[in-house]
PDB file of C-alpha atoms in Angstrom:
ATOM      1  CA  UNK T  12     -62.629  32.607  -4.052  1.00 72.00           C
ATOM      2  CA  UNK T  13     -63.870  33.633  -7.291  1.00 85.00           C
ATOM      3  CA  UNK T  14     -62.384  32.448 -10.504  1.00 91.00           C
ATOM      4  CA  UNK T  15     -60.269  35.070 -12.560  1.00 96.00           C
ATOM      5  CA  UNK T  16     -61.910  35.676 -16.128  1.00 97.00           C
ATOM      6  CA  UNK T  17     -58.927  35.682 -18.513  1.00 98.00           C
ATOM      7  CA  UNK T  18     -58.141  34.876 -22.313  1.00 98.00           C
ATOM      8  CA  UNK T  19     -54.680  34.370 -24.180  1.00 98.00           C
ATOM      9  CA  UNK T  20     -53.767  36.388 -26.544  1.00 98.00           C
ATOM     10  CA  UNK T  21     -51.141  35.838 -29.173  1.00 98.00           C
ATOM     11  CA  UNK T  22     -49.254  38.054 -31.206  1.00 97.00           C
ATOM     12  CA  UNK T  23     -48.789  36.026 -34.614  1.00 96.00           C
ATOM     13  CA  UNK T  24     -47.228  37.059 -38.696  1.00 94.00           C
ATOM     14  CA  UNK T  25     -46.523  34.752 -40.728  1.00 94.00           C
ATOM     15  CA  UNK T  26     -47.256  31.738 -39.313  1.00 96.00           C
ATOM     16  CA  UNK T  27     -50.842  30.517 -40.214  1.00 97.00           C
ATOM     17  CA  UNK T  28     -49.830  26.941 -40.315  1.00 95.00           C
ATOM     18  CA  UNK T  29     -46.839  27.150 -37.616  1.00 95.00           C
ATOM     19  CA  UNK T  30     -49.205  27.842 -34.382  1.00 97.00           C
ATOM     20  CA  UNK T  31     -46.518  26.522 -31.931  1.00 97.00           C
ATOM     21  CA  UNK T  32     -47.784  28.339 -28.937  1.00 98.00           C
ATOM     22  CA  UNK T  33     -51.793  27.494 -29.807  1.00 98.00           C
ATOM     23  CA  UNK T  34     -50.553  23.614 -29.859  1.00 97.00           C
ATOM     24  CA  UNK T  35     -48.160  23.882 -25.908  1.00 98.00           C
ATOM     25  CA  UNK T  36     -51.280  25.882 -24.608  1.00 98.00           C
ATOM     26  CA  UNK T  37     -53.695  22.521 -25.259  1.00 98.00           C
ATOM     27  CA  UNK T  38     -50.730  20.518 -24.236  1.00 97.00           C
ATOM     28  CA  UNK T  39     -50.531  21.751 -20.764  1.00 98.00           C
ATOM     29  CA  UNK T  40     -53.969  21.769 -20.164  1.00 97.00           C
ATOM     30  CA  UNK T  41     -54.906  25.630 -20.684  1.00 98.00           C
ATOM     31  CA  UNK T  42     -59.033  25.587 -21.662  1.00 97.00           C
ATOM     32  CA  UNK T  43     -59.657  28.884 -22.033  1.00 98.00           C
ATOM     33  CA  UNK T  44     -60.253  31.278 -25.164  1.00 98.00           C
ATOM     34  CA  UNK T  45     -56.977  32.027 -27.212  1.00 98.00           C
ATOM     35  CA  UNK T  46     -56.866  35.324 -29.168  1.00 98.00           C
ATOM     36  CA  UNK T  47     -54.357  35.550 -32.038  1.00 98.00           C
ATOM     37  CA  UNK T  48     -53.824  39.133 -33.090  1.00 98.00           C
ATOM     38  CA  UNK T  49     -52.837  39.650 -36.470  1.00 96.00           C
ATOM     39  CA  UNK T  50     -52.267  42.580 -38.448  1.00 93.00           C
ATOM     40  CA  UNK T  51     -53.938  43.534 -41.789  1.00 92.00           C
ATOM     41  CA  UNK T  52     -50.861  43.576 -44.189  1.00 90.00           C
ATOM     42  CA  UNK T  53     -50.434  39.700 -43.462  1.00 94.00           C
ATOM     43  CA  UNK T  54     -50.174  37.755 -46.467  1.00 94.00           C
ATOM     44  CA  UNK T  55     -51.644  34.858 -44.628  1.00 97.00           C
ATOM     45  CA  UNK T  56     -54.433  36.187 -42.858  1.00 96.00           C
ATOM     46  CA  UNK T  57     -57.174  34.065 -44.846  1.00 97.00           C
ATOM     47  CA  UNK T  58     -55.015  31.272 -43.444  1.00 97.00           C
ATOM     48  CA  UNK T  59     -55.500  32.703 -39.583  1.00 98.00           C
ATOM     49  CA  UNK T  60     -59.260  33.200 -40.047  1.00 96.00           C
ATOM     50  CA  UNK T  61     -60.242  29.324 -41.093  1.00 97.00           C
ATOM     51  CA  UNK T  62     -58.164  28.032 -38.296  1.00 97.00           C
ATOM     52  CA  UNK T  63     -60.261  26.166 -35.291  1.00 96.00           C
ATOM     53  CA  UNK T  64     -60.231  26.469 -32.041  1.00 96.00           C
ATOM     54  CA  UNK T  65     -58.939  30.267 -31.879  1.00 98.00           C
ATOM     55  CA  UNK T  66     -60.126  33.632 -32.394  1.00 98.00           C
ATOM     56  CA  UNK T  67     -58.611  35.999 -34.729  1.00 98.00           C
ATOM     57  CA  UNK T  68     -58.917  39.672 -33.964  1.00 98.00           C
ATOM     58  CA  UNK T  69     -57.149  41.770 -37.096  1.00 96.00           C
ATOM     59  CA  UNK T  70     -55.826  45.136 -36.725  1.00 94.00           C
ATOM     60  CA  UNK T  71     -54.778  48.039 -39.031  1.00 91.00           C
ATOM     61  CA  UNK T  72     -51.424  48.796 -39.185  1.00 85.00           C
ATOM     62  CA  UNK T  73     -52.395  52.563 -40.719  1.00 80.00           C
ATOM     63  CA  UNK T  74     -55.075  52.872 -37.956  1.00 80.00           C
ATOM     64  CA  UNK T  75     -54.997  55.688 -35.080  1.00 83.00           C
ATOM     65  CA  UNK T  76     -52.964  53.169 -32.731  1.00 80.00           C
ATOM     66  CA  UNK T  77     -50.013  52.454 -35.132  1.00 79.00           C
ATOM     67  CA  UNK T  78     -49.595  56.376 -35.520  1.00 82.00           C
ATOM     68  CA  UNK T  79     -49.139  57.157 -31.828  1.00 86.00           C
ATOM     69  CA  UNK T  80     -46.357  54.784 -31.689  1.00 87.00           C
ATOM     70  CA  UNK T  81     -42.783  56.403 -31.474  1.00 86.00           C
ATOM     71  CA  UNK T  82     -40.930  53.914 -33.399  1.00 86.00           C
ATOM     72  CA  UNK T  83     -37.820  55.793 -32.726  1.00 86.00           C
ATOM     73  CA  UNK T  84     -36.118  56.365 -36.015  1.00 86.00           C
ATOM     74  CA  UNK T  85     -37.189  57.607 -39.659  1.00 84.00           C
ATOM     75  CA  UNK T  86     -36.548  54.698 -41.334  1.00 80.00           C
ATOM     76  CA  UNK T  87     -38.570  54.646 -44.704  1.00 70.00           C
ATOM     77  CA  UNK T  88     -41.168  51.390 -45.910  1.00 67.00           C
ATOM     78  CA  UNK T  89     -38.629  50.116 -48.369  1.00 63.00           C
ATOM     79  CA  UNK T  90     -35.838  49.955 -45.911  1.00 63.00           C
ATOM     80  CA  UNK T  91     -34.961  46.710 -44.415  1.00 62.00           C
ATOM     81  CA  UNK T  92     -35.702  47.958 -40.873  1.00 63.00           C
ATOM     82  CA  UNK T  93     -38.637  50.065 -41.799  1.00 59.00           C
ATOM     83  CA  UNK T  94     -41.158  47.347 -42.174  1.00 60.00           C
ATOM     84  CA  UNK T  95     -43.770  47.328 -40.088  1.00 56.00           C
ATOM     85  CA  UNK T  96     -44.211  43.757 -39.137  1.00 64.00           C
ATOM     86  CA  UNK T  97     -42.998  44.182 -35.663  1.00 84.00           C
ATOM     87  CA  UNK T  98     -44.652  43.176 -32.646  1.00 90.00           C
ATOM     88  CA  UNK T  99     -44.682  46.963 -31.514  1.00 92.00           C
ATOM     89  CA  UNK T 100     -48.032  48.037 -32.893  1.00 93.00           C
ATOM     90  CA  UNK T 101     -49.642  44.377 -31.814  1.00 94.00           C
ATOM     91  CA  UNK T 102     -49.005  45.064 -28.391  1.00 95.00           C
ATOM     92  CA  UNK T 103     -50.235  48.352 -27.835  1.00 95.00           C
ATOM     93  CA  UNK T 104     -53.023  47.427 -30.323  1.00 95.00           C
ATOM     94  CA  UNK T 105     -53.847  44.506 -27.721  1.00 96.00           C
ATOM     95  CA  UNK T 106     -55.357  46.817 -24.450  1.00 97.00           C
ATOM     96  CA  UNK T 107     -58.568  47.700 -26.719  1.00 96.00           C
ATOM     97  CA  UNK T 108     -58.758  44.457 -28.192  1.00 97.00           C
ATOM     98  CA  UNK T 109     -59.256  42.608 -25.231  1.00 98.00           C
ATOM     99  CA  UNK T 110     -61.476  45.231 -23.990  1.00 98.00           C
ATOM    100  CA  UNK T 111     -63.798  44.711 -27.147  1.00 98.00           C
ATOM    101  CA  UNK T 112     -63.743  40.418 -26.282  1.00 98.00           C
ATOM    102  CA  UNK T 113     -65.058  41.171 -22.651  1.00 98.00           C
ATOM    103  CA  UNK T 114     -62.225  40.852 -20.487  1.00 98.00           C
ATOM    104  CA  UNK T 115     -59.762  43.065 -18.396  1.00 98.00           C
ATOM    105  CA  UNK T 116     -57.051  39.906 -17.246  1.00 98.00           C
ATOM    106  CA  UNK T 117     -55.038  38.864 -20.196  1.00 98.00           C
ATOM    107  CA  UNK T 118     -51.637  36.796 -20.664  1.00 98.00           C
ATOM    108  CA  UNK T 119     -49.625  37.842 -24.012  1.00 98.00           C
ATOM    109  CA  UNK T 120     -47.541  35.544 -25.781  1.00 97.00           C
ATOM    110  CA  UNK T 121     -45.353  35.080 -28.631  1.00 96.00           C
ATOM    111  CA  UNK T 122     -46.336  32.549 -31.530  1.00 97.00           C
ATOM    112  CA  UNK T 123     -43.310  30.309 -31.188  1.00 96.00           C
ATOM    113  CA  UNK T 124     -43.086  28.771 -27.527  1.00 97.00           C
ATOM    114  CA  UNK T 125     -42.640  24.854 -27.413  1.00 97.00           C
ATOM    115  CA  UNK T 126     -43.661  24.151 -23.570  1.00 97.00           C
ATOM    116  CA  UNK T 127     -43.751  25.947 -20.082  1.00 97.00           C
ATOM    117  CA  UNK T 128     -41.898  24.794 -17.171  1.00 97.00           C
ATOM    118  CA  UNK T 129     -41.621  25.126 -13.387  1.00 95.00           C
ATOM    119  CA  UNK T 130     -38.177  26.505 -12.661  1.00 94.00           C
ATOM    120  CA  UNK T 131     -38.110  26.810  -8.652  1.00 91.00           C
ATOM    121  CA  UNK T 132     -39.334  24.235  -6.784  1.00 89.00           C
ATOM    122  CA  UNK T 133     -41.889  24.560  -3.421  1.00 87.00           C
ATOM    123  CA  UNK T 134     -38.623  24.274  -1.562  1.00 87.00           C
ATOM    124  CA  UNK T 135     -37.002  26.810  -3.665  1.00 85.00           C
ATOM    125  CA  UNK T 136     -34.583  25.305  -5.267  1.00 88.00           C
ATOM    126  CA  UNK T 137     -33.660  25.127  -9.033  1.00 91.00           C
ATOM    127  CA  UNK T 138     -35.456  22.261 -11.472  1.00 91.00           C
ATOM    128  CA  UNK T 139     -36.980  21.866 -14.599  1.00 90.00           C
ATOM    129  CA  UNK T 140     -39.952  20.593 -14.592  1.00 94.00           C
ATOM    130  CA  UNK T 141     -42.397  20.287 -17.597  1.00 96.00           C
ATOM    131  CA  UNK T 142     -45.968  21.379 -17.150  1.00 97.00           C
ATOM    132  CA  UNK T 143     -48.720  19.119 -17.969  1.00 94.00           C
ATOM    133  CA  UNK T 144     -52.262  19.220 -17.966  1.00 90.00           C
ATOM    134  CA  UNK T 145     -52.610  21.941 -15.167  1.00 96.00           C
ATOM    135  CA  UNK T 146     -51.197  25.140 -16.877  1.00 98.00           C
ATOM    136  CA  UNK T 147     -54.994  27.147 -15.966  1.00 98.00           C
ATOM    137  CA  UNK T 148     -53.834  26.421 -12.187  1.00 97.00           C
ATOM    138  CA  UNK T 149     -50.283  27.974 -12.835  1.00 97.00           C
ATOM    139  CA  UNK T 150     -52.298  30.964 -14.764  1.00 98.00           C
ATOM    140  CA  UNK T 151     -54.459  31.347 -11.936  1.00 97.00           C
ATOM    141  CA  UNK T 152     -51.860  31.810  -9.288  1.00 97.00           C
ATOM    142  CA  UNK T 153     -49.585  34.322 -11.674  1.00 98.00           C
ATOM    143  CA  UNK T 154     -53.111  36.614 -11.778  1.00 98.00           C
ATOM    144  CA  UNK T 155     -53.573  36.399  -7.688  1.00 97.00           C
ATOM    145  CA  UNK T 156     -50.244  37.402  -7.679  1.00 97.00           C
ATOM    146  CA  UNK T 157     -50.264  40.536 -10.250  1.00 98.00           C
ATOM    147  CA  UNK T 158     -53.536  41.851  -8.613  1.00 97.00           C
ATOM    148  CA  UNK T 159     -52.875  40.646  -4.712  1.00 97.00           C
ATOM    149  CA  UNK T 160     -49.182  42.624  -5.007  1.00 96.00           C
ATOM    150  CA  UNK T 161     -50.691  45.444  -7.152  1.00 96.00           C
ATOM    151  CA  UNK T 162     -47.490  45.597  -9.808  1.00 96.00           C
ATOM    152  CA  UNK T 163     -48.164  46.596 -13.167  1.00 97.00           C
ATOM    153  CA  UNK T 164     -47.363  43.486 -15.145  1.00 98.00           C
ATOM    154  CA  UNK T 165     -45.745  39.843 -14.200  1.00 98.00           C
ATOM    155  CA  UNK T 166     -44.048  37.985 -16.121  1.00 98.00           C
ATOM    156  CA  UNK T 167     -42.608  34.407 -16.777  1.00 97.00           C
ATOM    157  CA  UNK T 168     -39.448  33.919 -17.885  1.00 96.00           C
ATOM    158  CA  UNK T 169     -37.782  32.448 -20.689  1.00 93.00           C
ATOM    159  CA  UNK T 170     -35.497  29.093 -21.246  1.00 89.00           C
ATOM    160  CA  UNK T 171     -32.628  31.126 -21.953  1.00 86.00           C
ATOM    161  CA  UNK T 172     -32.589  32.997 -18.880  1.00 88.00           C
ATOM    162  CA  UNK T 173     -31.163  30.400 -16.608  1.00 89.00           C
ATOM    163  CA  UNK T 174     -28.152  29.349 -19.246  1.00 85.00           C
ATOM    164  CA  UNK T 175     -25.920  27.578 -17.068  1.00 85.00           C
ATOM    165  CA  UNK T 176     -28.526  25.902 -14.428  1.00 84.00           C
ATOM    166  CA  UNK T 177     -27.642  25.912 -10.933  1.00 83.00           C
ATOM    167  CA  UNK T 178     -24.295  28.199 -11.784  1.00 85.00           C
ATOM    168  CA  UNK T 179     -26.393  30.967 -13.031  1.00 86.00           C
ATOM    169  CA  UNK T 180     -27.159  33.567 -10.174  1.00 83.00           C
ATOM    170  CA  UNK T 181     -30.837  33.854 -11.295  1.00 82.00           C
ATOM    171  CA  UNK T 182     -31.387  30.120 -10.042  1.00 83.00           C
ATOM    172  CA  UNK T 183     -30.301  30.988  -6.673  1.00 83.00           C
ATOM    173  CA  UNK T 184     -33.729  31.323  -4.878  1.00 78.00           C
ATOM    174  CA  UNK T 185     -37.355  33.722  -5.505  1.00 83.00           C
ATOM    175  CA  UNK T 186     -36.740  37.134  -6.505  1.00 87.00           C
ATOM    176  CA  UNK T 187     -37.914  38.260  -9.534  1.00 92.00           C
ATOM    177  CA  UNK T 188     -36.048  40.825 -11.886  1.00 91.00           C
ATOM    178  CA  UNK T 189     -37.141  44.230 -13.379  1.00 91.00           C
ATOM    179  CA  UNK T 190     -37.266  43.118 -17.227  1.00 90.00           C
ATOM    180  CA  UNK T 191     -40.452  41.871 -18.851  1.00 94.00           C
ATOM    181  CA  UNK T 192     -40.016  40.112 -22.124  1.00 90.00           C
ATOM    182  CA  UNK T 193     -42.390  37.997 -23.957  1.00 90.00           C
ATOM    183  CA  UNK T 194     -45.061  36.116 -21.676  1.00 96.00           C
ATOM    184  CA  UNK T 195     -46.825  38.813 -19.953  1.00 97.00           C
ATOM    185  CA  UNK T 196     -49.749  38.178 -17.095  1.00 98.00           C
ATOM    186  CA  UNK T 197     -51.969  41.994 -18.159  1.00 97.00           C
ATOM    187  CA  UNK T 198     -54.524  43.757 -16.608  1.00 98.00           C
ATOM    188  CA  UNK T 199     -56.045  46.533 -18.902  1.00 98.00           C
ATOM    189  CA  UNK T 200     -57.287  48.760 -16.147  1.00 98.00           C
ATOM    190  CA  UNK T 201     -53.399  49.616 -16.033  1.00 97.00           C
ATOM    191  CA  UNK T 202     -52.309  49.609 -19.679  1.00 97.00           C
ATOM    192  CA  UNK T 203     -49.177  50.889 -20.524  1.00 96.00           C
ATOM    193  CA  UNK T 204     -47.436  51.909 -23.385  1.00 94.00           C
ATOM    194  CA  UNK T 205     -44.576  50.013 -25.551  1.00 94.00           C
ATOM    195  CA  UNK T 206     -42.200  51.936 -27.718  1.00 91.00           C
ATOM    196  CA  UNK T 207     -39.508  51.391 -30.238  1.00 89.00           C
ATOM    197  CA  UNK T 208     -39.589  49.725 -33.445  1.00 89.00           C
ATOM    198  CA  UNK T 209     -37.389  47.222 -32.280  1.00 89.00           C
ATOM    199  CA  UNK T 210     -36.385  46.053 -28.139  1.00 90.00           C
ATOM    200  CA  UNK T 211     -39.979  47.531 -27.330  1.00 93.00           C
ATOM    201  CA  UNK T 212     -40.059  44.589 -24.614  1.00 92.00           C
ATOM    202  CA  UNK T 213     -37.280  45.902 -22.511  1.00 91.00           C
ATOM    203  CA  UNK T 214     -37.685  49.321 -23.619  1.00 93.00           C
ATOM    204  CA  UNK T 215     -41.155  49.654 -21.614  1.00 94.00           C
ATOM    205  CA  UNK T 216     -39.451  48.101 -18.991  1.00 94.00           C
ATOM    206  CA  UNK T 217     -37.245  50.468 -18.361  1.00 92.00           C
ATOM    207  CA  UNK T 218     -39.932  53.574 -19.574  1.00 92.00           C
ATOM    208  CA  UNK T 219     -42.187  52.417 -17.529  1.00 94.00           C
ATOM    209  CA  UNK T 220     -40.182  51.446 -14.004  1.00 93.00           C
ATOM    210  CA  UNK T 221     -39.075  55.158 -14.965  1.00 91.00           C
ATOM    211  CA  UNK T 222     -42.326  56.542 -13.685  1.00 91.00           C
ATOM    212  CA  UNK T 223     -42.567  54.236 -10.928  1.00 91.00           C
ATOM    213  CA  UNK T 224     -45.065  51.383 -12.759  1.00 94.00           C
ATOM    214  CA  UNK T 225     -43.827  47.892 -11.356  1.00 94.00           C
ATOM    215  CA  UNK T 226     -42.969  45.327 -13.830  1.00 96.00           C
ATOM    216  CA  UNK T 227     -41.456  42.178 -12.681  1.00 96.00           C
ATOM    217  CA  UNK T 228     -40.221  38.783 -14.384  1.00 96.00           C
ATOM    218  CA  UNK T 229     -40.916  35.902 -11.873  1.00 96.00           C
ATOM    219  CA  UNK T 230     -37.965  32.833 -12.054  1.00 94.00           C
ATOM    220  CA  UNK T 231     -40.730  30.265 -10.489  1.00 94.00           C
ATOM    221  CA  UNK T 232     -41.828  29.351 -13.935  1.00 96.00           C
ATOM    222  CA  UNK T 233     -40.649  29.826 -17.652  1.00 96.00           C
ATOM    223  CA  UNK T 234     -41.821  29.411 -21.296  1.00 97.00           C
ATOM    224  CA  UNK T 235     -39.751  27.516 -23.908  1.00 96.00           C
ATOM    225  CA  UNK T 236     -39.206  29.447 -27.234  1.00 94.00           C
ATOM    226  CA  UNK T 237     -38.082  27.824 -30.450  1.00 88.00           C
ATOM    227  CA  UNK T 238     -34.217  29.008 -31.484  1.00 73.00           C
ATOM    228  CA  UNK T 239     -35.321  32.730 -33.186  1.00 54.00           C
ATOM    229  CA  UNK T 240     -33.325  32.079 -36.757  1.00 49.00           C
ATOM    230  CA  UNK T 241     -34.895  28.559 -37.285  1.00 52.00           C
ATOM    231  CA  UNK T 242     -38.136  29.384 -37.185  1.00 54.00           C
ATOM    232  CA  UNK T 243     -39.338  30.994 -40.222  1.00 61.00           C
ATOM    233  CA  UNK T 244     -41.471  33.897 -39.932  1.00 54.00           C
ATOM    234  CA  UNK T 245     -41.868  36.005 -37.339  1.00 53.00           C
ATOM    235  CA  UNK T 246     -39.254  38.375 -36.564  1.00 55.00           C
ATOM    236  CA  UNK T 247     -36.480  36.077 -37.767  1.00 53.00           C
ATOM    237  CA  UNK T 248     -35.426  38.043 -40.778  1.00 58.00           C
ATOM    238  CA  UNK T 249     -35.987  41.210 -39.257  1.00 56.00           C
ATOM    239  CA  UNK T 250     -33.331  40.335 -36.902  1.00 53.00           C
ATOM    240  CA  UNK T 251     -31.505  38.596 -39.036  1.00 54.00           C
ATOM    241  CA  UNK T 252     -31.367  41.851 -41.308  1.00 55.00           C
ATOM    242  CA  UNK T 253     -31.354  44.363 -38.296  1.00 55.00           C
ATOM    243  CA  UNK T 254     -28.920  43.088 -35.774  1.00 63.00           C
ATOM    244  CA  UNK T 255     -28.241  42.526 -32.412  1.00 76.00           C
ATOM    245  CA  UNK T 256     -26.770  46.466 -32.491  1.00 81.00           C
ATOM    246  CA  UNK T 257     -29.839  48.262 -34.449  1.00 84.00           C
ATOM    247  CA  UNK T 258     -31.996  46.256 -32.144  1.00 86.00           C
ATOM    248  CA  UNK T 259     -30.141  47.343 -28.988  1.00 88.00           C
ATOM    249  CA  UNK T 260     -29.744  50.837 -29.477  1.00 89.00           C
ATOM    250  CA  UNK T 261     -33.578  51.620 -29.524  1.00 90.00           C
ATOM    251  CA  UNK T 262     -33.495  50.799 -26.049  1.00 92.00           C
ATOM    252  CA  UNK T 263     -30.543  53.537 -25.796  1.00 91.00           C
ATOM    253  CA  UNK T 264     -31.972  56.272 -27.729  1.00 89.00           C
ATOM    254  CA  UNK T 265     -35.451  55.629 -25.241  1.00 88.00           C
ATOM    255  CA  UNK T 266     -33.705  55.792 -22.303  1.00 88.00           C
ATOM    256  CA  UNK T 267     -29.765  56.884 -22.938  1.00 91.00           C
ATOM    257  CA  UNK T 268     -29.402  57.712 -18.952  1.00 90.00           C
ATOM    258  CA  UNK T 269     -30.016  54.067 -17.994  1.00 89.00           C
ATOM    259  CA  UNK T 270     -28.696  52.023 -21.318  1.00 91.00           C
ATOM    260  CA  UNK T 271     -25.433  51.515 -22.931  1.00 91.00           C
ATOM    261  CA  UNK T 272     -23.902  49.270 -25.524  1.00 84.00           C
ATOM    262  CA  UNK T 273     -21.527  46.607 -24.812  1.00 83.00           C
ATOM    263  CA  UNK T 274     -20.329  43.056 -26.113  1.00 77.00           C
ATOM    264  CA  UNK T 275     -21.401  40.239 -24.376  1.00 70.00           C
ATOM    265  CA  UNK T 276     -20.523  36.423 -24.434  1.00 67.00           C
ATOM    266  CA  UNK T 277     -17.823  34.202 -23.810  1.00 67.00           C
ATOM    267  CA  UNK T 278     -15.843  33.121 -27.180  1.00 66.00           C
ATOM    268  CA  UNK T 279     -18.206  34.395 -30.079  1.00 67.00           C
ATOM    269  CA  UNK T 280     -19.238  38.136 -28.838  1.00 67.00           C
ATOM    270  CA  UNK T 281     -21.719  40.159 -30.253  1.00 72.00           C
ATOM    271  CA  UNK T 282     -23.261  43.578 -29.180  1.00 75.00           C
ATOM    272  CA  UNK T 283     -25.907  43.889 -26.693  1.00 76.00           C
ATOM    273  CA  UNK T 284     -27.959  46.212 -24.380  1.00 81.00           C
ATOM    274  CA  UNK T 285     -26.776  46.384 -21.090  1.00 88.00           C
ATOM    275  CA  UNK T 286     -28.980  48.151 -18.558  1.00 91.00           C
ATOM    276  CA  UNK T 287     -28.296  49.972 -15.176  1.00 90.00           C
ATOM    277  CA  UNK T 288     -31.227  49.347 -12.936  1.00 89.00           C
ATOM    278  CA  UNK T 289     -30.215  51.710 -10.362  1.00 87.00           C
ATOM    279  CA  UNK T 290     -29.972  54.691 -12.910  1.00 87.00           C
ATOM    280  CA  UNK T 291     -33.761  53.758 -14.056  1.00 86.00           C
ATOM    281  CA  UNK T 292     -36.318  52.774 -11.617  1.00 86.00           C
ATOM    282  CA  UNK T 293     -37.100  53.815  -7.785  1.00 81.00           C
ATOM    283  CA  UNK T 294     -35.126  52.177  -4.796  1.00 77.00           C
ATOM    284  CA  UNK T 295     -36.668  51.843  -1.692  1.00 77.00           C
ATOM    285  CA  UNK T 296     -34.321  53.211   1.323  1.00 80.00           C
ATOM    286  CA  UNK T 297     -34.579  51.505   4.854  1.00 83.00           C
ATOM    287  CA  UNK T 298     -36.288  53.190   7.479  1.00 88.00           C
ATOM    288  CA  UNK T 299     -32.596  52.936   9.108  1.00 89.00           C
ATOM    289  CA  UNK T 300     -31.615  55.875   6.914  1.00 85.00           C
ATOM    290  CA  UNK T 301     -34.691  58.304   7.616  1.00 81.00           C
ATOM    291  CA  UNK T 302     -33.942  61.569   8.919  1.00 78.00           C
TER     292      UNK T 302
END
């Protein structure tokens, strides 16, 4: 079986000398070529371009890709929310970058993940177990598995998604879930499009499965993110400034038929998104029901 040609590619601000996710890639054993994109209003992009063992691809943040993007409100430059150091124009910049370095299979990360880990075991049963050494393997069988099952994107989930361990329902057994946030297994010959200034993660998750496009979070593995308001840089004051509710209703006004506000959590609440799969992407019927 032929190998899959892939890179990494990172979306980075901020964070010249912070590269968390460069140093957990060379940890677990990935060999390959990691891409950091970075945009061209960075303060510390001489920083990016003398670091080793990466390459730095730089993109314009007035250029024709950052003015297709729908950001979803008219927020000026000079308001808090109306900065454009958000990972929105990165990611759609991404398809054409990749392109450009020679590839079509690409995995997208953030710039602040500690470690990955094996969630469900061969038996299928919840662990946590660190990966070491072997993470091209693990990439290997994530891009059999986006181009074998045809879906649009895979991806791994995060640490915080199975708060709770063996109590949380997302533990029990294989099957993945319909919303695709931060590591993302790509294939450019089926690029899609991410929206909103803010939540443009879920957003195209929800956009997208609206048309029909598969994208699917897998529980079998997951990537370990540093705690978002201690690492400086980054989003952090953006969300910090912003909100939980700002950040959440971009999702609404994308896709108000299938998203709604609520509070979530147990003693301290705060708002959140809260999404109705059923209202937003495709269910299969059983035969049983034909007629």
């Amino acid at each position: 079986m032929q190998k899959i040609k892939y890179c990494v590619v990172i979306l980075t601000h901020g964070r010249a000398k912070n590269q968390k996710t460069v140093k957990a890639l060379r940890r677990a054993g990935y060999t390959g070529e990691i891409i950091l994109v970075v945009d061209d209003t960075d303060d510390q992009l001489d920083d990016y371009l003398r670091l080793p063992d990466v390459t730095v691809k730089v993109f314009s943040l007035e250029g024709e890709i950052a003015r297709q993007i729908d950001v979803g409100d008219n927020f000026s430059r000079t308001h808090k929310v109306g900065r454009k150091g958000t990972p929105v124009f990165a990611r759609n910049a991404c398809w054409q970058i990749v392109r450009d370095a020679g590839y079509r299979y690409h995995v997208v990360m953030d710039d602040d993940y500690t470690a990955f880990e094996v969630r469900i075991n061969d038996n299928g049963e919840y662990c946590t177990s660190r990966i070491r050494r072997n993470l091209d393997k693990f990439f290997e069988v994530s891009f059999r598995a986006l181009i074998d099952t045809g879906i649009t994107c895979l991806a791994w989930a995060q640490g915080g998604d199975f708060i709770g361990g063996r109590e949380n329902p997302k533990t029990k057994g294989t099957k993945p879930w319909r919303k695709v946030m931060n590591l993302y297994f790509m294939d450019t010959d089926k690029a899609f499009y991410f929206p909103a200034r803010l939540n443009d993660d879920l957003t195209a998750s929800i956009a997208e499965g609206q048309k029909g496009n598969i994208l699917m979070t897998t529980p079998l593995a997951s990537c370990i993110q540093t705690t978002t308001q201690k690492n400086k840089g980054g989003m952090t004051d953006l969300y910090l400034e912003a909100g939980t509710y700002i950040k959440s209703m971009y999702s609404v006004l994308h896709v108000p038929s299938a998203v709604e506000i609520r509070e979530m959590g147990d003693k301290h609440m705060r708002i959140h998104h809260s999404v109705k799969w059923g209202h937003c992407v495709p269910m299969i019927i059983r035969e049983e029901w034909k007629k």
